[in-house]
PDB file of C-alpha atoms in Angstrom:
ATOM      1  CA  MET A 801     -30.291  -5.716   7.259  1.00 84.00           C
ATOM      2  CA  THR A 802     -32.378  -4.256   4.424  1.00 92.00           C
ATOM      3  CA  ARG A 803     -35.791  -2.706   5.179  1.00 90.00           C
ATOM      4  CA  PRO A 804     -37.672  -5.120   2.898  1.00 92.00           C
ATOM      5  CA  LEU A 805     -36.192  -8.072   4.784  1.00 95.00           C
ATOM      6  CA  VAL A 806     -37.015  -6.496   8.148  1.00 95.00           C
ATOM      7  CA  TRP A 807     -40.669  -5.985   7.203  1.00 94.00           C
ATOM      8  CA  THR A 808     -40.854  -9.459   5.671  1.00 96.00           C
ATOM      9  CA  LEU A 809     -39.731 -10.930   9.001  1.00 96.00           C
ATOM     10  CA  TYR A 810     -42.232  -8.669  10.781  1.00 94.00           C
ATOM     11  CA  ALA A 811     -45.041  -9.992   8.570  1.00 94.00           C
ATOM     12  CA  ALA A 812     -43.887 -13.582   9.114  1.00 95.00           C
ATOM     13  CA  CYS A 813     -44.138 -13.136  12.898  1.00 94.00           C
ATOM     14  CA  VAL A 814     -47.652 -11.735  12.511  1.00 91.00           C
ATOM     15  CA  LEU A 815     -48.690 -14.670  10.318  1.00 91.00           C
ATOM     16  CA  VAL A 816     -47.334 -17.382  12.611  1.00 93.00           C
ATOM     17  CA  TRP A 817     -48.488 -15.788  15.864  1.00 91.00           C
ATOM     18  CA  SER A 818     -51.947 -15.235  14.354  1.00 87.00           C
ATOM     19  CA  SER A 819     -52.358 -18.997  14.289  1.00 86.00           C
ATOM     20  CA  THR A 820     -50.950 -19.833  17.716  1.00 85.00           C
ATOM     21  CA  TRP A 821     -53.903 -18.709  19.852  1.00 77.00           C
ATOM     22  CA  VAL A 822     -56.177 -21.304  18.289  1.00 79.00           C
ATOM     23  CA  VAL A 823     -53.435 -23.976  18.330  1.00 86.00           C
ATOM     24  CA  ILE A 824     -52.942 -23.381  22.070  1.00 85.00           C
ATOM     25  CA  ALA A 825     -56.680 -23.880  22.609  1.00 80.00           C
ATOM     26  CA  VAL A 826     -56.564 -27.136  20.630  1.00 82.00           C
ATOM     27  CA  GLY A 827     -53.696 -28.464  22.737  1.00 86.00           C
ATOM     28  CA  LEU A 828     -55.452 -27.573  25.993  1.00 85.00           C
ATOM     29  CA  GLU A 829     -58.173 -30.081  25.193  1.00 87.00           C
ATOM     30  CA  ASP A 830     -55.753 -32.953  25.949  1.00 92.00           C
ATOM     31  CA  ILE A 831     -52.819 -31.458  27.887  1.00 93.00           C
ATOM     32  CA  ALA A 832     -52.699 -29.564  31.196  1.00 93.00           C
ATOM     33  CA  PRO A 833     -51.728 -25.904  30.618  1.00 92.00           C
ATOM     34  CA  PHE A 834     -48.409 -25.611  32.486  1.00 94.00           C
ATOM     35  CA  PHE A 835     -47.343 -29.070  31.322  1.00 96.00           C
ATOM     36  CA  GLY A 836     -48.086 -28.218  27.687  1.00 93.00           C
ATOM     37  CA  ALA A 837     -46.340 -24.848  27.865  1.00 93.00           C
ATOM     38  CA  GLY A 838     -43.343 -26.392  29.623  1.00 95.00           C
ATOM     39  CA  ILE A 839     -42.919 -29.066  26.951  1.00 96.00           C
ATOM     40  CA  ARG A 840     -43.315 -26.451  24.212  1.00 95.00           C
ATOM     41  CA  PHE A 841     -40.549 -24.196  25.489  1.00 96.00           C
ATOM     42  CA  SER A 842     -38.232 -27.012  26.560  1.00 97.00           C
ATOM     43  CA  ILE A 843     -38.360 -28.575  23.083  1.00 97.00           C
ATOM     44  CA  ALA A 844     -37.880 -25.204  21.402  1.00 96.00           C
ATOM     45  CA  GLY A 845     -34.944 -24.258  23.633  1.00 96.00           C
ATOM     46  CA  ALA A 846     -33.172 -27.602  23.264  1.00 97.00           C
ATOM     47  CA  GLY A 847     -33.719 -27.444  19.504  1.00 96.00           C
ATOM     48  CA  LEU A 848     -32.152 -23.985  19.215  1.00 96.00           C
ATOM     49  CA  LEU A 849     -29.135 -24.969  21.303  1.00 97.00           C
ATOM     50  CA  ILE A 850     -28.623 -28.155  19.249  1.00 97.00           C
ATOM     51  CA  ALA A 851     -28.858 -26.068  16.064  1.00 96.00           C
ATOM     52  CA  ALA A 852     -26.338 -23.559  17.420  1.00 96.00           C
ATOM     53  CA  ALA A 853     -23.934 -26.361  18.369  1.00 96.00           C
ATOM     54  CA  ALA A 854     -24.326 -27.963  14.940  1.00 96.00           C
ATOM     55  CA  LEU A 855     -23.451 -24.598  13.380  1.00 95.00           C
ATOM     56  CA  ARG A 856     -20.383 -24.459  15.676  1.00 95.00           C
ATOM     57  CA  ARG A 857     -21.593 -21.324  17.407  1.00 95.00           C
ATOM     58  CA  PRO A 858     -20.331 -20.721  20.976  1.00 95.00           C
ATOM     59  CA  LEU A 859     -23.005 -21.541  23.547  1.00 95.00           C
ATOM     60  CA  ARG A 860     -21.930 -18.693  25.847  1.00 94.00           C
ATOM     61  CA  THR A 861     -24.350 -15.795  26.166  1.00 95.00           C
ATOM     62  CA  ASP A 862     -25.598 -13.109  28.560  1.00 95.00           C
ATOM     63  CA  PHE A 863     -27.107 -15.510  31.069  1.00 94.00           C
ATOM     64  CA  VAL A 864     -28.669 -12.672  33.077  1.00 96.00           C
ATOM     65  CA  LEU A 865     -30.646 -11.635  30.007  1.00 96.00           C
ATOM     66  CA  SER A 866     -31.517 -15.258  29.237  1.00 96.00           C
ATOM     67  CA  ALA A 867     -32.811 -15.668  32.798  1.00 96.00           C
ATOM     68  CA  ILE A 868     -34.937 -12.510  32.510  1.00 96.00           C
ATOM     69  CA  VAL A 869     -36.416 -13.627  29.193  1.00 96.00           C
ATOM     70  CA  GLY A 870     -36.926 -17.199  30.406  1.00 96.00           C
ATOM     71  CA  LEU A 871     -38.695 -16.213  33.628  1.00 96.00           C
ATOM     72  CA  LEU A 872     -40.782 -13.328  32.295  1.00 95.00           C
ATOM     73  CA  PRO A 873     -41.893 -13.582  28.629  1.00 93.00           C
ATOM     74  CA  PHE A 874     -41.653 -17.366  28.484  1.00 95.00           C
ATOM     75  CA  ALA A 875     -42.572 -18.741  31.925  1.00 95.00           C
ATOM     76  CA  THR A 876     -44.757 -15.923  33.290  1.00 95.00           C
ATOM     77  CA  THR A 877     -46.501 -14.595  30.171  1.00 93.00           C
ATOM     78  CA  TYR A 878     -47.196 -17.960  28.608  1.00 91.00           C
ATOM     79  CA  GLY A 879     -47.964 -19.632  31.913  1.00 91.00           C
ATOM     80  CA  LEU A 880     -50.701 -17.053  32.474  1.00 92.00           C
ATOM     81  CA  ILE A 881     -51.978 -17.320  28.891  1.00 89.00           C
ATOM     82  CA  TYR A 882     -52.140 -21.118  28.913  1.00 87.00           C
ATOM     83  CA  TRP A 883     -53.948 -21.086  32.252  1.00 89.00           C
ATOM     84  CA  ALA A 884     -56.341 -18.330  31.150  1.00 87.00           C
ATOM     85  CA  GLU A 885     -57.321 -19.986  27.867  1.00 81.00           C
ATOM     86  CA  GLN A 886     -59.049 -22.697  29.884  1.00 82.00           C
ATOM     87  CA  TYR A 887     -61.646 -20.103  30.886  1.00 84.00           C
ATOM     88  CA  VAL A 888     -61.720 -17.410  28.172  1.00 80.00           C
ATOM     89  CA  THR A 889     -61.783 -17.748  24.400  1.00 73.00           C
ATOM     90  CA  SER A 890     -58.662 -17.555  22.248  1.00 68.00           C
ATOM     91  CA  GLY A 891     -60.171 -14.542  20.457  1.00 67.00           C
ATOM     92  CA  LEU A 892     -60.667 -12.610  23.698  1.00 73.00           C
ATOM     93  CA  THR A 893     -57.175 -13.591  24.826  1.00 77.00           C
ATOM     94  CA  SER A 894     -55.569 -12.222  21.661  1.00 73.00           C
ATOM     95  CA  VAL A 895     -57.500  -8.935  21.985  1.00 76.00           C
ATOM     96  CA  LEU A 896     -56.703  -8.404  25.672  1.00 79.00           C
ATOM     97  CA  PHE A 897     -53.029  -9.123  24.944  1.00 83.00           C
ATOM     98  CA  GLY A 898     -53.152  -6.048  22.679  1.00 81.00           C
ATOM     99  CA  VAL A 899     -52.259  -3.813  25.643  1.00 84.00           C
ATOM    100  CA  LEU A 900     -48.620  -4.873  25.146  1.00 89.00           C
ATOM    101  CA  PRO A 901     -47.597  -1.696  23.213  1.00 89.00           C
ATOM    102  CA  LEU A 902     -48.787   0.487  26.084  1.00 87.00           C
ATOM    103  CA  TYR A 903     -46.631  -1.408  28.576  1.00 91.00           C
ATOM    104  CA  VAL A 904     -43.654  -1.344  26.199  1.00 91.00           C
ATOM    105  CA  ALA A 905     -44.074   2.407  25.568  1.00 89.00           C
ATOM    106  CA  LEU A 906     -44.010   3.188  29.296  1.00 89.00           C
ATOM    107  CA  LEU A 907     -41.057   0.904  30.064  1.00 91.00           C
ATOM    108  CA  ALA A 908     -39.069   1.979  26.995  1.00 90.00           C
ATOM    109  CA  ALA A 909     -39.543   5.645  27.880  1.00 88.00           C
ATOM    110  CA  ALA A 910     -38.198   4.976  31.369  1.00 88.00           C
ATOM    111  CA  THR A 911     -35.168   2.894  30.309  1.00 90.00           C
ATOM    112  CA  LEU A 912     -34.293   3.600  26.659  1.00 87.00           C
ATOM    113  CA  PRO A 913     -33.099   7.167  25.931  1.00 85.00           C
ATOM    114  CA  SER A 914     -33.896   6.780  22.218  1.00 83.00           C
ATOM    115  CA  GLU A 915     -37.579   5.971  22.803  1.00 85.00           C
ATOM    116  CA  ARG A 916     -39.218   8.959  24.468  1.00 83.00           C
ATOM    117  CA  LEU A 917     -42.843   8.843  25.630  1.00 82.00           C
ATOM    118  CA  ARG A 918     -44.610  11.207  23.234  1.00 84.00           C
ATOM    119  CA  PRO A 919     -48.281  12.270  23.456  1.00 85.00           C
ATOM    120  CA  ARG A 920     -48.738  11.018  19.869  1.00 86.00           C
ATOM    121  CA  LEU A 921     -47.533   7.572  20.919  1.00 85.00           C
ATOM    122  CA  ILE A 922     -50.035   7.283  23.762  1.00 87.00           C
ATOM    123  CA  ALA A 923     -52.825   8.651  21.540  1.00 89.00           C
ATOM    124  CA  GLY A 924     -51.952   6.169  18.800  1.00 88.00           C
ATOM    125  CA  VAL A 925     -51.930   3.215  21.190  1.00 86.00           C
ATOM    126  CA  GLY A 926     -55.303   4.358  22.525  1.00 88.00           C
ATOM    127  CA  ILE A 927     -56.800   4.592  19.031  1.00 90.00           C
ATOM    128  CA  ALA A 928     -55.455   1.166  18.106  1.00 87.00           C
ATOM    129  CA  LEU A 929     -56.828  -0.404  21.304  1.00 85.00           C
ATOM    130  CA  GLY A 930     -60.180   1.180  20.505  1.00 87.00           C
ATOM    131  CA  GLY A 931     -60.001  -0.404  17.071  1.00 85.00           C
ATOM    132  CA  LEU A 932     -59.429  -3.834  18.604  1.00 82.00           C
ATOM    133  CA  ILE A 933     -62.453  -3.407  20.856  1.00 81.00           C
ATOM    134  CA  VAL A 934     -64.650  -2.216  17.971  1.00 83.00           C
ATOM    135  CA  ALA A 935     -63.523  -5.032  15.682  1.00 79.00           C
ATOM    136  CA  PHE A 936     -64.186  -7.813  18.145  1.00 75.00           C
ATOM    137  CA  SER A 937     -67.033  -6.279  20.172  1.00 73.00           C
ATOM    138  CA  GLU A 938     -69.480  -8.857  18.812  1.00 67.00           C
ATOM    139  CA  SER A 939     -67.402 -11.779  20.043  1.00 61.00           C
ATOM    140  CA  LEU A 940     -65.818 -10.502  23.280  1.00 60.00           C
ATOM    141  CA  ASP A 941     -67.974 -12.656  25.526  1.00 60.00           C
ATOM    142  CA  LEU A 942     -66.295 -12.998  28.913  1.00 57.00           C
ATOM    143  CA  GLY A 943     -68.455 -15.943  29.815  1.00 56.00           C
ATOM    144  CA  SER A 944     -69.894 -16.939  33.179  1.00 55.00           C
ATOM    145  CA  GLY A 945     -67.468 -19.569  34.441  1.00 64.00           C
ATOM    146  CA  GLU A 946     -65.996 -19.561  37.930  1.00 71.00           C
ATOM    147  CA  HIS A 947     -62.602 -18.172  36.890  1.00 78.00           C
ATOM    148  CA  THR A 948     -63.385 -16.154  33.749  1.00 81.00           C
ATOM    149  CA  ALA A 949     -62.929 -12.681  35.277  1.00 82.00           C
ATOM    150  CA  LEU A 950     -59.660 -13.747  36.941  1.00 87.00           C
ATOM    151  CA  ALA A 951     -58.508 -15.328  33.672  1.00 86.00           C
ATOM    152  CA  ALA A 952     -59.228 -12.117  31.742  1.00 84.00           C
ATOM    153  CA  LEU A 953     -57.232 -10.147  34.334  1.00 87.00           C
ATOM    154  CA  ALA A 954     -54.354 -12.634  33.986  1.00 89.00           C
ATOM    155  CA  VAL A 955     -54.292 -12.055  30.220  1.00 86.00           C
ATOM    156  CA  ILE A 956     -54.274  -8.264  30.669  1.00 87.00           C
ATOM    157  CA  LEU A 957     -51.345  -8.495  33.114  1.00 90.00           C
ATOM    158  CA  SER A 958     -49.392 -11.114  31.144  1.00 92.00           C
ATOM    159  CA  PRO A 959     -48.021  -8.680  28.504  1.00 91.00           C
ATOM    160  CA  LEU A 960     -46.239  -6.739  31.266  1.00 93.00           C
ATOM    161  CA  ALA A 961     -43.779  -9.618  31.640  1.00 95.00           C
ATOM    162  CA  SER A 962     -43.306  -9.671  27.855  1.00 94.00           C
ATOM    163  CA  ALA A 963     -42.769  -5.909  27.805  1.00 94.00           C
ATOM    164  CA  ILE A 964     -39.998  -6.167  30.408  1.00 95.00           C
ATOM    165  CA  GLY A 965     -38.368  -8.934  28.385  1.00 94.00           C
ATOM    166  CA  ASN A 966     -38.589  -7.040  25.089  1.00 94.00           C
ATOM    167  CA  VAL A 967     -37.090  -3.888  26.569  1.00 94.00           C
ATOM    168  CA  ALA A 968     -34.329  -5.943  28.214  1.00 94.00           C
ATOM    169  CA  ILE A 969     -33.479  -7.540  24.844  1.00 94.00           C
ATOM    170  CA  LYS A 970     -33.453  -4.112  23.214  1.00 92.00           C
ATOM    171  CA  LYS A 971     -31.125  -2.827  25.933  1.00 91.00           C
ATOM    172  CA  ARG A 972     -28.732  -5.780  26.356  1.00 90.00           C
ATOM    173  CA  GLY A 973     -29.128  -8.134  23.407  1.00 87.00           C
ATOM    174  CA  GLY A 974     -27.779  -6.148  20.477  1.00 84.00           C
ATOM    175  CA  LYS A 975     -24.598  -8.203  19.986  1.00 88.00           C
ATOM    176  CA  LEU A 976     -25.769 -11.594  21.217  1.00 93.00           C
ATOM    177  CA  ASP A 977     -26.400 -14.671  19.096  1.00 95.00           C
ATOM    178  CA  PRO A 978     -30.225 -14.843  19.002  1.00 94.00           C
ATOM    179  CA  LEU A 979     -30.185 -18.646  18.667  1.00 95.00           C
ATOM    180  CA  VAL A 980     -28.100 -19.151  21.794  1.00 96.00           C
ATOM    181  CA  MET A 981     -29.673 -16.439  23.987  1.00 96.00           C
ATOM    182  CA  ASN A 982     -33.204 -17.584  23.173  1.00 96.00           C
ATOM    183  CA  GLY A 983     -32.231 -21.250  23.395  1.00 96.00           C
ATOM    184  CA  TRP A 984     -31.104 -20.937  27.014  1.00 97.00           C
ATOM    185  CA  ALA A 985     -34.073 -18.678  27.850  1.00 97.00           C
ATOM    186  CA  MET A 986     -36.615 -21.075  26.340  1.00 97.00           C
ATOM    187  CA  LEU A 987     -35.050 -24.104  27.994  1.00 97.00           C
ATOM    188  CA  GLY A 988     -34.981 -22.333  31.355  1.00 96.00           C
ATOM    189  CA  GLY A 989     -38.535 -21.040  30.990  1.00 96.00           C
ATOM    190  CA  GLY A 990     -39.755 -24.478  29.962  1.00 96.00           C
ATOM    191  CA  LEU A 991     -38.144 -26.124  32.988  1.00 97.00           C
ATOM    192  CA  VAL A 992     -39.712 -23.523  35.295  1.00 97.00           C
ATOM    193  CA  LEU A 993     -43.148 -24.253  33.825  1.00 96.00           C
ATOM    194  CA  LEU A 994     -42.603 -28.000  34.235  1.00 97.00           C
ATOM    195  CA  ALA A 995     -41.524 -27.428  37.852  1.00 97.00           C
ATOM    196  CA  VAL A 996     -44.778 -25.527  38.466  1.00 96.00           C
ATOM    197  CA  SER A 997     -46.752 -28.236  36.696  1.00 96.00           C
ATOM    198  CA  ALA A 998     -45.294 -31.270  38.500  1.00 96.00           C
ATOM    199  CA  PRO A 999     -47.022 -30.763  41.905  1.00 96.00           C
ATOM    200  CA  THR A1000     -50.178 -29.112  40.558  1.00 94.00           C
ATOM    201  CA  GLU A1001     -51.170 -31.085  37.445  1.00 95.00           C
ATOM    202  CA  ASP A1002     -51.769 -34.758  36.650  1.00 94.00           C
ATOM    203  CA  TRP A1003     -49.345 -35.661  33.861  1.00 95.00           C
ATOM    204  CA  GLY A1004     -50.846 -39.136  33.683  1.00 92.00           C
ATOM    205  CA  ALA A1005     -54.141 -37.643  32.474  1.00 92.00           C
ATOM    206  CA  THR A1006     -52.479 -36.323  29.309  1.00 93.00           C
ATOM    207  CA  ILE A1007     -53.989 -37.640  26.084  1.00 94.00           C
ATOM    208  CA  TRP A1008     -51.233 -38.012  23.488  1.00 94.00           C
ATOM    209  CA  SER A1009     -53.456 -37.585  20.454  1.00 92.00           C
ATOM    210  CA  ALA A1010     -52.370 -36.469  16.996  1.00 92.00           C
ATOM    211  CA  ALA A1011     -53.904 -33.068  17.735  1.00 90.00           C
ATOM    212  CA  SER A1012     -52.065 -32.578  21.039  1.00 92.00           C
ATOM    213  CA  ILE A1013     -48.698 -33.748  19.673  1.00 94.00           C
ATOM    214  CA  GLY A1014     -49.128 -31.651  16.533  1.00 94.00           C
ATOM    215  CA  SER A1015     -50.058 -28.643  18.665  1.00 93.00           C
ATOM    216  CA  ILE A1016     -46.906 -28.931  20.780  1.00 94.00           C
ATOM    217  CA  LEU A1017     -44.612 -29.449  17.793  1.00 95.00           C
ATOM    218  CA  TYR A1018     -46.114 -26.568  15.802  1.00 95.00           C
ATOM    219  CA  LEU A1019     -45.921 -24.213  18.788  1.00 94.00           C
ATOM    220  CA  ALA A1020     -42.359 -25.315  19.634  1.00 95.00           C
ATOM    221  CA  VAL A1021     -40.899 -25.033  16.128  1.00 95.00           C
ATOM    222  CA  PHE A1022     -42.840 -22.175  14.576  1.00 95.00           C
ATOM    223  CA  GLY A1023     -44.689 -20.392  17.388  1.00 94.00           C
ATOM    224  CA  THR A1024     -41.596 -20.316  19.613  1.00 94.00           C
ATOM    225  CA  GLY A1025     -38.284 -21.138  17.951  1.00 94.00           C
ATOM    226  CA  PHE A1026     -38.840 -19.193  14.729  1.00 96.00           C
ATOM    227  CA  THR A1027     -40.854 -16.279  16.091  1.00 95.00           C
ATOM    228  CA  PHE A1028     -38.814 -15.401  19.162  1.00 94.00           C
ATOM    229  CA  VAL A1029     -35.480 -15.607  17.371  1.00 95.00           C
ATOM    230  CA  THR A1030     -36.986 -13.356  14.703  1.00 96.00           C
ATOM    231  CA  LEU A1031     -38.333 -11.036  17.414  1.00 94.00           C
ATOM    232  CA  THR A1032     -34.821 -10.644  18.831  1.00 94.00           C
ATOM    233  CA  VAL A1033     -33.545  -9.690  15.372  1.00 94.00           C
ATOM    234  CA  LEU A1034     -36.407  -7.215  14.873  1.00 95.00           C
ATOM    235  CA  LEU A1035     -35.655  -5.532  18.214  1.00 93.00           C
ATOM    236  CA  ARG A1036     -32.186  -4.725  16.871  1.00 92.00           C
ATOM    237  CA  GLU A1037     -33.609  -3.100  13.764  1.00 92.00           C
ATOM    238  CA  LEU A1038     -36.775  -1.347  14.990  1.00 92.00           C
ATOM    239  CA  PRO A1039     -37.946   0.573  18.080  1.00 91.00           C
ATOM    240  CA  ALA A1040     -39.306  -1.674  20.820  1.00 91.00           C
ATOM    241  CA  VAL A1041     -42.771  -0.089  20.586  1.00 89.00           C
ATOM    242  CA  THR A1042     -42.904  -0.661  16.818  1.00 91.00           C
ATOM    243  CA  VAL A1043     -42.166  -4.343  17.349  1.00 92.00           C
ATOM    244  CA  SER A1044     -44.789  -4.568  20.101  1.00 91.00           C
ATOM    245  CA  PHE A1045     -47.525  -3.453  17.690  1.00 90.00           C
ATOM    246  CA  ILE A1046     -47.374  -7.015  16.343  1.00 91.00           C
ATOM    247  CA  SER A1047     -49.670  -7.921  19.251  1.00 87.00           C
ATOM    248  CA  MET A1048     -52.360  -5.578  17.887  1.00 86.00           C
ATOM    249  CA  ILE A1049     -52.138  -6.901  14.338  1.00 88.00           C
ATOM    250  CA  ILE A1050     -52.264 -10.577  15.347  1.00 85.00           C
ATOM    251  CA  PRO A1051     -56.045 -10.707  16.026  1.00 82.00           C
ATOM    252  CA  PHE A1052     -56.695  -9.476  12.494  1.00 82.00           C
ATOM    253  CA  GLY A1053     -54.289 -12.062  11.138  1.00 81.00           C
ATOM    254  CA  ALA A1054     -56.298 -14.690  13.003  1.00 76.00           C
ATOM    255  CA  LEU A1055     -59.490 -13.214  11.551  1.00 75.00           C
ATOM    256  CA  ALA A1056     -58.063 -13.348   8.013  1.00 78.00           C
ATOM    257  CA  LEU A1057     -56.880 -16.945   8.474  1.00 74.00           C
ATOM    258  CA  GLY A1058     -60.326 -17.890   9.706  1.00 69.00           C
ATOM    259  CA  ALA A1059     -61.921 -16.339   6.628  1.00 73.00           C
ATOM    260  CA  LEU A1060     -59.502 -18.059   4.249  1.00 75.00           C
ATOM    261  CA  VAL A1061     -59.323 -21.482   5.854  1.00 66.00           C
ATOM    262  CA  ARG A1062     -62.686 -21.890   7.566  1.00 61.00           C
ATOM    263  CA  ASP A1063     -64.924 -19.494   5.606  1.00 68.00           C
ATOM    264  CA  GLU A1064     -65.597 -17.433   8.723  1.00 65.00           C
ATOM    265  CA  GLU A1065     -67.482 -14.171   8.228  1.00 71.00           C
ATOM    266  CA  VAL A1066     -65.619 -10.849   8.287  1.00 74.00           C
ATOM    267  CA  THR A1067     -68.019  -8.192   9.545  1.00 78.00           C
ATOM    268  CA  ALA A1068     -68.155  -4.460   8.848  1.00 83.00           C
ATOM    269  CA  LEU A1069     -67.179  -3.826  12.473  1.00 81.00           C
ATOM    270  CA  ALA A1070     -64.072  -5.960  11.993  1.00 79.00           C
ATOM    271  CA  VAL A1071     -63.066  -3.960   8.918  1.00 83.00           C
ATOM    272  CA  GLY A1072     -63.751  -0.657  10.679  1.00 86.00           C
ATOM    273  CA  GLY A1073     -61.781  -1.766  13.720  1.00 83.00           C
ATOM    274  CA  ALA A1074     -58.862  -2.830  11.524  1.00 84.00           C
ATOM    275  CA  LEU A1075     -58.811   0.626   9.944  1.00 87.00           C
ATOM    276  CA  LEU A1076     -58.760   2.201  13.410  1.00 88.00           C
ATOM    277  CA  VAL A1077     -55.821   0.001  14.403  1.00 87.00           C
ATOM    278  CA  VAL A1078     -53.946   1.065  11.266  1.00 86.00           C
ATOM    279  CA  ALA A1079     -54.753   4.702  12.017  1.00 90.00           C
ATOM    280  CA  GLY A1080     -53.570   4.321  15.606  1.00 87.00           C
ATOM    281  CA  ILE A1081     -50.272   2.767  14.552  1.00 87.00           C
ATOM    282  CA  ALA A1082     -49.821   5.543  11.987  1.00 87.00           C
ATOM    283  CA  VAL A1083     -50.447   8.230  14.617  1.00 87.00           C
ATOM    284  CA  ALA A1084     -48.007   6.573  17.009  1.00 83.00           C
ATOM    285  CA  GLN A1085     -45.224   5.768  14.554  1.00 78.00           C
ATOM    286  CA  LEU A1086     -45.192   8.030  11.510  1.00 72.00           C
ATOM    287  CA  PRO A1087     -42.885  11.050  11.821  1.00 64.00           C
ATOM    288  CA  ILE A1088     -44.333  14.556  11.731  1.00 53.00           C
ATOM    289  CA  ARG A1089     -43.144  16.613   8.799  1.00 51.00           C
ATOM    290  CA  ARG A1090     -42.419  20.135   9.918  1.00 48.00           C
ATOM    291  CA  ARG A1091     -42.588  22.990   7.483  1.00 48.00           C
ATOM    292  CA  VAL A1092     -39.290  24.677   6.857  1.00 44.00           C
ATOM    293  CA  PRO A1093     -39.653  28.488   6.879  1.00 48.00           C
ATOM    294  CA  ALA A1094     -39.115  30.028   3.473  1.00 45.00           C
TER     295      ALA A1094
END
């Protein structure tokens, strides 16, 4: 795959995921969190498997990897995020999720020989995290609700499940059909979320409004089906930590969308924080040029 195409797909993931935090919040107004997440992933998984069958692709895959991805990134990460967004803002959620590259760096160093844990990598992640905090310091209000602190902790822990899934895909998914592997994983993760929802949430209280239905469909098709298949492709082409930096760029994508679509203000702190994030990614990722002795 050519580099321009790889970075185009990278940018597409950033753009779509930048919008999903707000769309999740919209859906939570009418749909219980685990129920909404379960429907989202079940629809996305079934859709990918139907597409694969229509394209006459074999539906066999690495079912161990599909189970890992279904239980961890899909069921655990998104179950925690959907639950947490009832108590903390979507903006705070997207910023706290920015710890993902740190988790990926530690796990990749322990399991992937090609991705060593370098001091520059840790320093770069630290700088980028600092940039996120600076950029959104004016709006990182934890709130005073009964479960806000627990919800914030859930968001901070949720990327660990995603990190395990990403590293597992990097390690085992190189030759798998991304449609089929993700299809089974999404379907399995969705069914797990629905199983958690059934005894704990009132499905009859769901309001099937245009906003809630549109939220589920958008998240299923674009925020899940497109992005996670693309993520699997990107993990074949780029280091796992490089791919994980998407989570740090997403809040700025959301900020830019807000400015373009809703005329929201972009502050000097936001610009300064964005520059720090760019600097941190550069420190972590750009190779050092060593002088060759004359």
